[in-house]
CSV table of C-alpha atoms in Angstrom, one decimal:
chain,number,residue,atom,x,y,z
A,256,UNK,CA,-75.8,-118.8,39.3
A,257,UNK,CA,-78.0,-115.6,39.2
A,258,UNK,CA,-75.9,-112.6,39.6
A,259,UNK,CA,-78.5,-109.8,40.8
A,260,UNK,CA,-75.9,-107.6,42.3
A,261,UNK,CA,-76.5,-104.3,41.8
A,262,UNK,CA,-80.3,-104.5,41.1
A,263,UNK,CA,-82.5,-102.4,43.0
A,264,UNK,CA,-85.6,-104.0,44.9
A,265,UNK,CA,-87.9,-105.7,44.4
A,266,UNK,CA,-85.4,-107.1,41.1
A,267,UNK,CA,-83.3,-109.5,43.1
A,268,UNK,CA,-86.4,-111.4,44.2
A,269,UNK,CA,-87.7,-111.5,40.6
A,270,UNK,CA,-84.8,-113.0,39.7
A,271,UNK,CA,-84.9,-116.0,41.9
A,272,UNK,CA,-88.6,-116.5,40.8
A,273,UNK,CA,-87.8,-116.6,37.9
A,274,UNK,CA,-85.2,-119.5,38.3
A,275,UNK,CA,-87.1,-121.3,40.2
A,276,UNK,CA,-89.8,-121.4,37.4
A,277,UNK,CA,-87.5,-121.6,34.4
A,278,UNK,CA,-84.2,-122.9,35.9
A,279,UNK,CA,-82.8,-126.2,35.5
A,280,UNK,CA,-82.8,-127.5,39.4
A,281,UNK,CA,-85.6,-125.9,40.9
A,282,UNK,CA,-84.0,-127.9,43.9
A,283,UNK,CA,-80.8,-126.2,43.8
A,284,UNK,CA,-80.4,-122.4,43.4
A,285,UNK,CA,-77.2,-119.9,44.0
A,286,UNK,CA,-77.8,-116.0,43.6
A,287,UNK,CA,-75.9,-113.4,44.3
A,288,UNK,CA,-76.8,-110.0,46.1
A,289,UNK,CA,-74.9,-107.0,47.4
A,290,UNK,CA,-77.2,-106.0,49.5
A,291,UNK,CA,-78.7,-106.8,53.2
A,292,UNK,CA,-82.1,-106.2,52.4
A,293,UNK,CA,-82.0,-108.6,49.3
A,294,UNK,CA,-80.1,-111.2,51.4
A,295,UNK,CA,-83.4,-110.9,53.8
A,296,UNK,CA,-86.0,-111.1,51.2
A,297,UNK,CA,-84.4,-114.1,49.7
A,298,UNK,CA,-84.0,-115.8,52.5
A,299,UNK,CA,-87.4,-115.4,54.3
A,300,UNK,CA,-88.7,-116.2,50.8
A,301,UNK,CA,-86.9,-119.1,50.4
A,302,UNK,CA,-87.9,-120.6,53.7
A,303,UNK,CA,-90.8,-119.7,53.5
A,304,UNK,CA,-91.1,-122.2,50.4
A,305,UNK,CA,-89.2,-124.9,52.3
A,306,UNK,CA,-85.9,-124.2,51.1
A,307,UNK,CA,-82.3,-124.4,53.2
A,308,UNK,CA,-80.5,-121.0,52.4
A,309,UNK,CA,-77.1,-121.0,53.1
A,310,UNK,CA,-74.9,-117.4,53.0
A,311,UNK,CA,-71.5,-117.1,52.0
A,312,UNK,CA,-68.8,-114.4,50.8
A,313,UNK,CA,-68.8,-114.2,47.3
A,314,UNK,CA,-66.4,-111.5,45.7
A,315,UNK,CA,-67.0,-109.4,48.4
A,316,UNK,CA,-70.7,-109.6,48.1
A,317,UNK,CA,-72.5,-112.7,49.2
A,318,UNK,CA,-73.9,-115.8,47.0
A,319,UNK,CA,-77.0,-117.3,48.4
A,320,UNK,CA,-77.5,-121.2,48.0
A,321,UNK,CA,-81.0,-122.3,48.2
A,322,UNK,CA,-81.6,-126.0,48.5
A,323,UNK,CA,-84.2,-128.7,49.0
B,74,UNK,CA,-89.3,-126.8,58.7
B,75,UNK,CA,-89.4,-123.9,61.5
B,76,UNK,CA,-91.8,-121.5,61.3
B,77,UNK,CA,-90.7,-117.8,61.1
B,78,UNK,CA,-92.4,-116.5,64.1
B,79,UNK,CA,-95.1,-113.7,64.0
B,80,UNK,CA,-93.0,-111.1,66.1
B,81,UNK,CA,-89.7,-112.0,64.2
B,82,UNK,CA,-91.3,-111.4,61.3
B,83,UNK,CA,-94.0,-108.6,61.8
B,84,UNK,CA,-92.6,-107.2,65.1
B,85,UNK,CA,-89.8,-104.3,63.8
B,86,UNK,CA,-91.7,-103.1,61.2
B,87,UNK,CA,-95.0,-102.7,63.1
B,88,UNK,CA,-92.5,-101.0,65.9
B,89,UNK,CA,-90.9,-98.8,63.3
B,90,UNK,CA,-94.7,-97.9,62.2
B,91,UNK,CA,-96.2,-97.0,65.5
B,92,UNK,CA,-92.9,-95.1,66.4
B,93,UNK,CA,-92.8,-93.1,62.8
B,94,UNK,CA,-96.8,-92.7,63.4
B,95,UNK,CA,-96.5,-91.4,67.4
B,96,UNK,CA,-93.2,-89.5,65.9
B,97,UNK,CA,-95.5,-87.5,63.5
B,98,UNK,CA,-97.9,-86.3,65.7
B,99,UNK,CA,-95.9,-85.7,68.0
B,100,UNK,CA,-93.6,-83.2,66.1
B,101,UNK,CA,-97.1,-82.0,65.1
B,102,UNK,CA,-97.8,-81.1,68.2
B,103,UNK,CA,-94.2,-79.4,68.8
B,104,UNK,CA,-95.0,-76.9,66.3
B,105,UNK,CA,-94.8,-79.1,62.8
B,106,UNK,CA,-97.5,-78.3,60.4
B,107,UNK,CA,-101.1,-79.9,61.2
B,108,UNK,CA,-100.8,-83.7,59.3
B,109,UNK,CA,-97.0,-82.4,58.4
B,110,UNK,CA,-95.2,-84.3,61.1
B,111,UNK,CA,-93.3,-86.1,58.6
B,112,UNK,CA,-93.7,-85.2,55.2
B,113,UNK,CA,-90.6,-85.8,52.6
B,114,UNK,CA,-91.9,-84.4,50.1
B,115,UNK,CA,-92.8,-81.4,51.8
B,116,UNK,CA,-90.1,-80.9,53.5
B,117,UNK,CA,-87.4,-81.3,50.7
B,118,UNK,CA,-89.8,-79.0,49.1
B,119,UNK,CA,-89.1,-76.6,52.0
B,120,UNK,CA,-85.2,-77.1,52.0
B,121,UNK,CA,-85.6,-76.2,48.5
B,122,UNK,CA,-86.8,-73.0,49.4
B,123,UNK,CA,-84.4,-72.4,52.1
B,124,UNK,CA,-82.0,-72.3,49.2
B,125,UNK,CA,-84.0,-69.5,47.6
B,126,UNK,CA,-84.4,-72.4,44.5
B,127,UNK,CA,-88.3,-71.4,45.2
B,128,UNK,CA,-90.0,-69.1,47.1
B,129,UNK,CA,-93.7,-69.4,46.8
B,130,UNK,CA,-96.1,-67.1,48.1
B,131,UNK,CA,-93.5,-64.7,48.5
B,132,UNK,CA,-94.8,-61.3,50.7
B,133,UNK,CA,-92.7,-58.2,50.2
B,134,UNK,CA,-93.3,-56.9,53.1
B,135,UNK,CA,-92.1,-60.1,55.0
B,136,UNK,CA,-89.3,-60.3,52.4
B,137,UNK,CA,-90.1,-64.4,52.8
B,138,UNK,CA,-92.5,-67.1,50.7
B,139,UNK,CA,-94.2,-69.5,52.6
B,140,UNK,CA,-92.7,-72.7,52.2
B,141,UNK,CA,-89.2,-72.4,53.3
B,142,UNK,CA,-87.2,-73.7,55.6
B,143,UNK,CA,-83.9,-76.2,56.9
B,144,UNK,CA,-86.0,-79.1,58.1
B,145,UNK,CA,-83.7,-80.7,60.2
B,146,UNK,CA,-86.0,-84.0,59.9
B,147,UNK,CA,-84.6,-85.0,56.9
B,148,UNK,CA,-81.2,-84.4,58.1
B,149,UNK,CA,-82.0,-86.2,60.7
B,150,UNK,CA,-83.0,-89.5,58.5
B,151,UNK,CA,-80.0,-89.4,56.3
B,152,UNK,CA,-77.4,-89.0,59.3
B,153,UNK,CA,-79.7,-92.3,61.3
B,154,UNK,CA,-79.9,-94.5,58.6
B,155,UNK,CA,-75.4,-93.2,57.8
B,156,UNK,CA,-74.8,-94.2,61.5
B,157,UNK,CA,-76.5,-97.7,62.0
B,158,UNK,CA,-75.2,-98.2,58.3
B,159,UNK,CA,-72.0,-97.8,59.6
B,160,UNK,CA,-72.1,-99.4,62.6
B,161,UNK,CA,-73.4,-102.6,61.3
B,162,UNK,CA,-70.8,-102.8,58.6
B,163,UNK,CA,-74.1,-102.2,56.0
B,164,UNK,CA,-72.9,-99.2,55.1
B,165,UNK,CA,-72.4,-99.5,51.1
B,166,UNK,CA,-71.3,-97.0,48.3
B,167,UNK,CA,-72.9,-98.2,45.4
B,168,UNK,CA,-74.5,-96.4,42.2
B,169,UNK,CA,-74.3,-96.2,38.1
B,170,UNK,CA,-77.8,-97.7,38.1
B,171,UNK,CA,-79.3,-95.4,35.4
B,172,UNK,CA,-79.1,-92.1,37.5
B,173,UNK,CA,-80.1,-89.4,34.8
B,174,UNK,CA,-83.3,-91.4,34.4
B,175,UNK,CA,-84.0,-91.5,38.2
B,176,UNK,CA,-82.9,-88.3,38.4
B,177,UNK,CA,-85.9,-87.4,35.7
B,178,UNK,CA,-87.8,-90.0,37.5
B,179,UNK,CA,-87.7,-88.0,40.9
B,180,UNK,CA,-88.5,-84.9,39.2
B,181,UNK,CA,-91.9,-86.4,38.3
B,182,UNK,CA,-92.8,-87.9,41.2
B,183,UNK,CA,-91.9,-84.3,43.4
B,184,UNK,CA,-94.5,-82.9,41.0
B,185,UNK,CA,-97.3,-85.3,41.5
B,186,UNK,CA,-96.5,-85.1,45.4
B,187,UNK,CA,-96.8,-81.5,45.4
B,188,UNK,CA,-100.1,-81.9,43.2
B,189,UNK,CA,-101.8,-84.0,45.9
B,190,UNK,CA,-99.5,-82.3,48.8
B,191,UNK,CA,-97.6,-84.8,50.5
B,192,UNK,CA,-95.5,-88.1,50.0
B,193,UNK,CA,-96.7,-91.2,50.6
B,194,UNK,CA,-96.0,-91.2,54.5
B,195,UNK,CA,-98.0,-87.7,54.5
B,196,UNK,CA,-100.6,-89.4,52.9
B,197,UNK,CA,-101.2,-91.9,55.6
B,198,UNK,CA,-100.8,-89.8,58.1
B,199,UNK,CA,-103.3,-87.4,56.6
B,200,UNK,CA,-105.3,-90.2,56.5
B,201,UNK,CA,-104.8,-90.8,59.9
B,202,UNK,CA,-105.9,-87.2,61.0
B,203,UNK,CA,-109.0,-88.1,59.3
B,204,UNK,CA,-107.9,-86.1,55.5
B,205,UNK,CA,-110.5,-88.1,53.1
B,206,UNK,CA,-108.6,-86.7,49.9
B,207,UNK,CA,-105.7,-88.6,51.2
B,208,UNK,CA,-108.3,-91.7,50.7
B,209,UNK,CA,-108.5,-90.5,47.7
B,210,UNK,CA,-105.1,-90.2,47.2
B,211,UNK,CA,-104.3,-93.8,48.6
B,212,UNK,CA,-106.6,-94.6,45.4
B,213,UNK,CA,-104.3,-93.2,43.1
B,214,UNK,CA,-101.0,-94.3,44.6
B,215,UNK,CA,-102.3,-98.0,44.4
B,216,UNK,CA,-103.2,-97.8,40.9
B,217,UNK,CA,-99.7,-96.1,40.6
B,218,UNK,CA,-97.9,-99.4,42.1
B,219,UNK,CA,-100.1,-101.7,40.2
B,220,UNK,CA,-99.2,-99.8,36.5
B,221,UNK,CA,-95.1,-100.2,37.8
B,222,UNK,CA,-95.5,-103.9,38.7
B,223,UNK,CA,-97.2,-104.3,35.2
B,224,UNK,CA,-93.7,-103.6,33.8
B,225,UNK,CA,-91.4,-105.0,36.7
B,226,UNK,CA,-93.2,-108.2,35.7
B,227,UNK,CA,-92.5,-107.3,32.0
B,228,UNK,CA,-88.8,-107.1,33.2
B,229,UNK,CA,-88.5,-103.7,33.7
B,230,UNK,CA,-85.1,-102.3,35.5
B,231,UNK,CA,-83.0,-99.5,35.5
B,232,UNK,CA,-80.0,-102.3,35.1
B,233,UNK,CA,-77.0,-103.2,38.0
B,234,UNK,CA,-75.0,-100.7,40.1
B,235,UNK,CA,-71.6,-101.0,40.6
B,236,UNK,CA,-69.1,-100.5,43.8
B,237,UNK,CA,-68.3,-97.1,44.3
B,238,UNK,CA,-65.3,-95.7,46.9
B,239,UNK,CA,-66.4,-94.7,50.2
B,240,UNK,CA,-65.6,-91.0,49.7
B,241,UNK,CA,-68.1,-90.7,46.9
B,242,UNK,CA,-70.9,-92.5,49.0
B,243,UNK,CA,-70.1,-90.7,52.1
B,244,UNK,CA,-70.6,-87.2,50.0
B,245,UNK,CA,-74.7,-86.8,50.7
B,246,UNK,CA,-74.4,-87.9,54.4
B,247,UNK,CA,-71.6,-85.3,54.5
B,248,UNK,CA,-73.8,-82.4,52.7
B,249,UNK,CA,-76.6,-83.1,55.6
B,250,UNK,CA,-73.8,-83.0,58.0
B,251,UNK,CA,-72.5,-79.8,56.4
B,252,UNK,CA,-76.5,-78.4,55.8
B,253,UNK,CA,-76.8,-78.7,59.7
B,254,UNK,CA,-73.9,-77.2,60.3
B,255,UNK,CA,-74.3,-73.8,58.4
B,256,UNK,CA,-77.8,-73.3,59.3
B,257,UNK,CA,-76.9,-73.7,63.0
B,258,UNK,CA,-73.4,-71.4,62.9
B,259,UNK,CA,-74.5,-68.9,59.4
B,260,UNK,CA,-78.2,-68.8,59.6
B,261,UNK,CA,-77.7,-65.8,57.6
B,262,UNK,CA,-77.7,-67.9,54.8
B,263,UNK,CA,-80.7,-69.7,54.4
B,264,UNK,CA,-84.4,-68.1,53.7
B,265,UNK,CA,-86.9,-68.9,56.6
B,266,UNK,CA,-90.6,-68.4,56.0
B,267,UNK,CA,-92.3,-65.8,58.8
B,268,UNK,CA,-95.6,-67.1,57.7
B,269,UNK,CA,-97.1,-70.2,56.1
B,270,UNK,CA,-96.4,-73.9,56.5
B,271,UNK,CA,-92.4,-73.0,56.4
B,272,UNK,CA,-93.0,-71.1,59.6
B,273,UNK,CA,-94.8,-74.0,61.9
B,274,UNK,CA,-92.3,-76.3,62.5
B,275,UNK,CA,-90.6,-78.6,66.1
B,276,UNK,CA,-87.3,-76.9,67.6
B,277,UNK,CA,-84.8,-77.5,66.0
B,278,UNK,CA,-82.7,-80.5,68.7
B,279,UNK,CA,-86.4,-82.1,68.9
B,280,UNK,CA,-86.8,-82.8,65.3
B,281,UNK,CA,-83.4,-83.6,65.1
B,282,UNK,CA,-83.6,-86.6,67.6
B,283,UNK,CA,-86.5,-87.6,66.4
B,284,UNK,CA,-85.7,-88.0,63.3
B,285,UNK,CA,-82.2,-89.6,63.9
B,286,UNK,CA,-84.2,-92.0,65.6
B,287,UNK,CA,-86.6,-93.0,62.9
B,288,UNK,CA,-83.7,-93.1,60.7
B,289,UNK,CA,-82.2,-95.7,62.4
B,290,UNK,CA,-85.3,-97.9,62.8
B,291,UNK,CA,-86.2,-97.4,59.2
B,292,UNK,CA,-82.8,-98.5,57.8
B,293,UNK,CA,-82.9,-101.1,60.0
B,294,UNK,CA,-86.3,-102.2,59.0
B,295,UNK,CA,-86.7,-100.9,55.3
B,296,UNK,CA,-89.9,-99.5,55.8
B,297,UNK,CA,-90.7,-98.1,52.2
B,298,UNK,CA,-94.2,-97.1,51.8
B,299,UNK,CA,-94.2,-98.2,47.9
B,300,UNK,CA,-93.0,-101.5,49.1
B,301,UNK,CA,-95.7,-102.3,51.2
B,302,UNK,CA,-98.6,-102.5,48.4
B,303,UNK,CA,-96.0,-103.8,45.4
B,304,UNK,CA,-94.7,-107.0,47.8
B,305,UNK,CA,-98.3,-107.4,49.0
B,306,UNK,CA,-99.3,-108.0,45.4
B,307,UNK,CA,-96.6,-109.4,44.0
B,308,UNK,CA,-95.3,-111.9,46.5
B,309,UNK,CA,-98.2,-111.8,48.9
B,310,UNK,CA,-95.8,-110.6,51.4
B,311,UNK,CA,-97.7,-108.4,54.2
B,312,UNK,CA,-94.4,-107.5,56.5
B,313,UNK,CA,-93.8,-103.7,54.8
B,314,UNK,CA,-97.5,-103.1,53.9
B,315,UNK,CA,-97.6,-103.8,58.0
B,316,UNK,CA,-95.7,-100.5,58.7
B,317,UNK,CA,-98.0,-99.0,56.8
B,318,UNK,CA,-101.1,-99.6,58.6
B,319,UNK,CA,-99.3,-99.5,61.8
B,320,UNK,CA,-98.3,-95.9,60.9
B,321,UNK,CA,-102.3,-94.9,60.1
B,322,UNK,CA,-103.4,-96.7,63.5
B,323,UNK,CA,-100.6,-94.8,65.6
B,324,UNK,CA,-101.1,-91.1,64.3
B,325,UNK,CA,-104.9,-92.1,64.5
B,326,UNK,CA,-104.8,-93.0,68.0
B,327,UNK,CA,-102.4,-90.4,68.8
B,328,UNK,CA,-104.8,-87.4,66.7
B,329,UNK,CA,-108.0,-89.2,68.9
B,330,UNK,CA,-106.6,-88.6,72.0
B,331,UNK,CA,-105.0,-84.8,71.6
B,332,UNK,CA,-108.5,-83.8,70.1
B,333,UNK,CA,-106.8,-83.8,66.0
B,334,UNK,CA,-109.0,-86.0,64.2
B,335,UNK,CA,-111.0,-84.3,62.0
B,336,UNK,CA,-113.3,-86.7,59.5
B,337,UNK,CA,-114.0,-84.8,56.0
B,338,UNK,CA,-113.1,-83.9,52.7
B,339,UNK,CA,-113.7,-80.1,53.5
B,340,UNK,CA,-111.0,-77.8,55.8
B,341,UNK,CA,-108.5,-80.0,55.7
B,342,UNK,CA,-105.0,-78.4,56.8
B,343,UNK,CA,-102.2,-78.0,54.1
B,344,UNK,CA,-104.9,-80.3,51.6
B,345,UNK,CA,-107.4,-79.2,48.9
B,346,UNK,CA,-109.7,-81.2,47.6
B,347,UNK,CA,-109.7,-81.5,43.8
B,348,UNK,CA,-110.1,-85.4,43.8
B,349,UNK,CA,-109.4,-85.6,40.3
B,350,UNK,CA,-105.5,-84.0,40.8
B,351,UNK,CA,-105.4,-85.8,44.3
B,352,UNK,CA,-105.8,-89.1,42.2
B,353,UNK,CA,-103.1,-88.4,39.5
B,354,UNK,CA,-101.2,-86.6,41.7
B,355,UNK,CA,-100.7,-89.8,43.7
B,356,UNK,CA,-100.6,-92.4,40.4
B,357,UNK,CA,-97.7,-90.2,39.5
B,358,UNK,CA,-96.5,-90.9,43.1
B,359,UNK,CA,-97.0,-94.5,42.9
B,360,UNK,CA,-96.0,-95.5,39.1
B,361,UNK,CA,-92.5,-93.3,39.5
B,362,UNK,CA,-91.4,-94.7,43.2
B,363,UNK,CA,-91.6,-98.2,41.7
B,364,UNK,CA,-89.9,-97.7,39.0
B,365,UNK,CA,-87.2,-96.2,41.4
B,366,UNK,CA,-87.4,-99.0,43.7
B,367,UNK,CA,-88.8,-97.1,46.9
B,368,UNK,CA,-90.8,-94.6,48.3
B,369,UNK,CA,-89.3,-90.8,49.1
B,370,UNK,CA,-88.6,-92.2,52.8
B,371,UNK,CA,-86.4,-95.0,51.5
B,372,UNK,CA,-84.9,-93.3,49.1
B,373,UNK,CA,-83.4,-90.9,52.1
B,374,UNK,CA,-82.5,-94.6,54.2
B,375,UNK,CA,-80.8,-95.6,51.1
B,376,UNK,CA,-78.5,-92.3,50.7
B,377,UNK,CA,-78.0,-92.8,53.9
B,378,UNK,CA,-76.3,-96.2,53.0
B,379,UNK,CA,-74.4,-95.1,50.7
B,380,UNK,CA,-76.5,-95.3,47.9
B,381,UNK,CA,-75.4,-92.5,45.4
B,382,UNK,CA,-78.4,-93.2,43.0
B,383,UNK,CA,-80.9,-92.6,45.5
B,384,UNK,CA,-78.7,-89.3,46.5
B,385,UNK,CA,-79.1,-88.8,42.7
B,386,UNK,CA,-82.5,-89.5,43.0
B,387,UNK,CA,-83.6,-87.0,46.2
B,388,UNK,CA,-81.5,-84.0,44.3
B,389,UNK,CA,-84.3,-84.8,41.4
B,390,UNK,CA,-86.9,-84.2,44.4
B,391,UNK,CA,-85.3,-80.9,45.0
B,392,UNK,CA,-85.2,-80.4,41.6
B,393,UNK,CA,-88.5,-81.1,41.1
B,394,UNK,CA,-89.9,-79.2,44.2
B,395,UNK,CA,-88.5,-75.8,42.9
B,396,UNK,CA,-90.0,-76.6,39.4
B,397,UNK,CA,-93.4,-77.4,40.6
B,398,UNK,CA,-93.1,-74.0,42.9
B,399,UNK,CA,-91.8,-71.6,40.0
B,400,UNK,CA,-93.9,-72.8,37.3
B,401,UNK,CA,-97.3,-73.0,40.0
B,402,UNK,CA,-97.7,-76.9,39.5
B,403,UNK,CA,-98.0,-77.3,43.0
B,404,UNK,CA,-101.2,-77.2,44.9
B,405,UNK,CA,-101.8,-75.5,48.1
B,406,UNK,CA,-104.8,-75.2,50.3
B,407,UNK,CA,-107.0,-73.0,48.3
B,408,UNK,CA,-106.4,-75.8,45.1
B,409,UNK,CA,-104.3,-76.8,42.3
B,410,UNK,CA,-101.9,-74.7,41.2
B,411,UNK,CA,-102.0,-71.8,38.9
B,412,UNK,CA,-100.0,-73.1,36.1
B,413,UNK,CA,-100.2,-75.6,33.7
B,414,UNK,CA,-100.7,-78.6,35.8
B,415,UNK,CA,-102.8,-80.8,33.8
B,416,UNK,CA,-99.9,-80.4,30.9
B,417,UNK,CA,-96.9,-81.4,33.4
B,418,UNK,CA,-98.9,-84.3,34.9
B,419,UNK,CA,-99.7,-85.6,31.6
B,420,UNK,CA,-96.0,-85.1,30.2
B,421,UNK,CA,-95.0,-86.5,33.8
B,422,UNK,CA,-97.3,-89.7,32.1
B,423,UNK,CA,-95.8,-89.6,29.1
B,424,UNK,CA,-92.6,-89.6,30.4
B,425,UNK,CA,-93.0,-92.3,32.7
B,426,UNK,CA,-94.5,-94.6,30.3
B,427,UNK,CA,-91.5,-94.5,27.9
B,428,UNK,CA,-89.0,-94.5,30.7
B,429,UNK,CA,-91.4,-98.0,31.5
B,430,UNK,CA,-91.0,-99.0,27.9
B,431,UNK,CA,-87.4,-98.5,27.1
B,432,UNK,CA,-86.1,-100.4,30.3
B,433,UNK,CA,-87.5,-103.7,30.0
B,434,UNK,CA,-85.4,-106.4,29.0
B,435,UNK,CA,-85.5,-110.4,29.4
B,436,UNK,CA,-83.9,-111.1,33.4
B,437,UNK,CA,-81.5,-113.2,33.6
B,438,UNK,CA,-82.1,-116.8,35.8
């Protein structure tokens, strides 16, 4: 999982590039924000390069789960 | 896979845009400053003042400088983007992300912005009245964006923030709350300008509303000028950079129409045009906003939130705006200031660059 809680933008979305690039499952991703606007960007990002993104409670924050 | 459509996904933020863009000249035309209807910069510059921290072009026999004043449109903002925050449960307290070095940060950029004479939304909407040093300026504000994305690709960040309690996030909504409340029951206290740019502005309700308005939309949206040119280039993502130009085609329409648009370099209100300082004015701008994460605007949207590093952040632009006033950094219609501006830009430079340097560090993922 990529914790990018706490980062200011555009960080979080960095972070889940970065993943996807260098990451084990580019198939499969979890990240977690703590903020709406990063839960926004990640998501329309993630659609928009055909991924599901599902987004749940985590901590008190939320975990994004990217799949495909 | 469904297809985000084009009014989902462009349709607030071009709303936001036009509205912020009509709201400008519009407050213009209530008494605002010409190509000052919004103006962050400026106008934290002129609540500065209205603290005494500065008071340029100060007249003995008026007893007042020129630049001061409560703007209430920054109240305004703050108190929108606190109430929609709230009311959608969005409302965050959050900080410990680096804040002295934002704080340093927002010094910097205040400077630059008072070299070229606006923010980044002043900048459009300059351009928008027809202001070609703000063309200019748009020059230097991209090159700005495109030296921080150099080191946001390099890993630059000013590291995590952490939960904070409510009360300490609620504190800068509550000093707006508390600003607006003294200058409308002890106006005694503040300095007003009786001449100048501090002395145009919109009654006091009007830019009120107004701006509550466009505080909501914009934390509801996240318009952030700086964001629209960094997520164009670095994710090919046109939905802030579409505020943008929705902002320049509404306060162009809206300056067409009431007779305001004035094409030139030359005359331009509250502008000079030393193309050089516009420039690194604006790269200043540009470079330090990304490196904070958002423009002036959203910086304001995010205290709203809750945010205590952006509140840390917009005390750095008062900071900064009595700094560039008292040691005549900042510019003013006749030119660049009196004082050793090319020595505080470069230092702003120098400063940034090492601030660039020393934050970069392998992301995790």
């Amino acid at each position: 999982m990529v914790d990018a809680r706490g980062y200011s933008c555009p960080v979080p979305l960095m972070m889940l590039q970065n993943a996807i690039q260098t990451g084990k499952d580019p198939h499969k991703l979890e990240i977690a924000v703590d903020h709406q606007c990063a839960i926004e960007n990640i998501t329309r990002f993630g659609k928009d390069h055909g991924y599901q993104v599902k987004c749940s409670d985590y901590e008190g924050d939320f975990l994004l789960t990217l799949t495909k | 896979m469904e297809k985000e459509s084009f009014v989902k996904r462009y349709g607030l933020l071009v709303l936001t845009g036009l509205v912020v863009g009509g709201a400008a000249v519009l407050l213009t035309a209530l008494g605002n400053p010409a190509n000052m209807g919004f103006c962050i910069a400026c106008f934290l510059r002129d609540i500065a003042g209205a603290l005494n921290f500065q008071r340029a072009g100060f007249d003995a026999e008026l007893g007042a400088g020129i630049v001061q004043y409560v703007r209430p449109e920054i109240i305004g903002l703050v108190l929108g983007s606190t109430a929609i925050a709230l009311a959608r449960k969005e409302f965050r307290p959050k900080g410990g992300s680096s804040p002295m070095t934002r704080f340093i940060v927002a010094v910097f950029v205040m400077i630059g912005a008072l070299v070229f004479l606006g923010c980044p939304l002043r900048m459009v909407i300059r351009i928008g009245g027809g202001d070609l040093n703000a063309v200019v300026g748009l020059v230097g504000f991209a090159a700005g964006i495109l030296i921080g994305i150099v080191f946001l690709k390099k890993g630059f960040s000013l590291r995590r923030a952490y939960r904070q309690s409510m009360v300490e996030g609620m504190i800068f909504p509550a000093l707006m709350a508390v600003l607006l409340v003294l200058v409308l029951a002890m106006p005694g206290l503040f300095q007003f300008s009786k001449s100048g740019p501090g002395s145009m502005h919109a009654p006091l309700l009007a830019a009120l509303v107004v701006a509550l308005v466009v505080g909501v939309l914009a934390q509801r949206s996240r318009l952030c000028m700086v964001g629209g040119i960094r997520d164009a280039v670095l994710f090919k993502d046109f939905r802030l950079i579409s505020a943008f130009a929705a902002i320049f085609v509404a306060v162009l329409v809206g300056n067409l129409c009431l007779g305001k648009f004035h094409l030139g370099f030359a005359d331009q209100p509250v502008a000079h045009s030393e193309w050089l300082w516009n420039l690194l004015g604006m790269v200043l701008v540009g470079w330090g906003s990304v490196l904070l994460g958002g423009c002036p605007l959203r910086q304001l949207i995010l205290a709203g939130e809750g945010n205590t590093d952006s509140a840390v952040t917009v005390t750095g632009y008062v900071v900064g705006a009595a700094v560039a006033h008292n040691l005549g950094l900042a510019s003013s219609a006749t030119g660049i200031g009196t004082g050793p501006v090319a020595l505080a830009v470069a230092v702003g430079f120098v400063v940034l660059a090492v601030i660039s340097a020393i934050n970069m560090q392998k992301l995790e993922g």
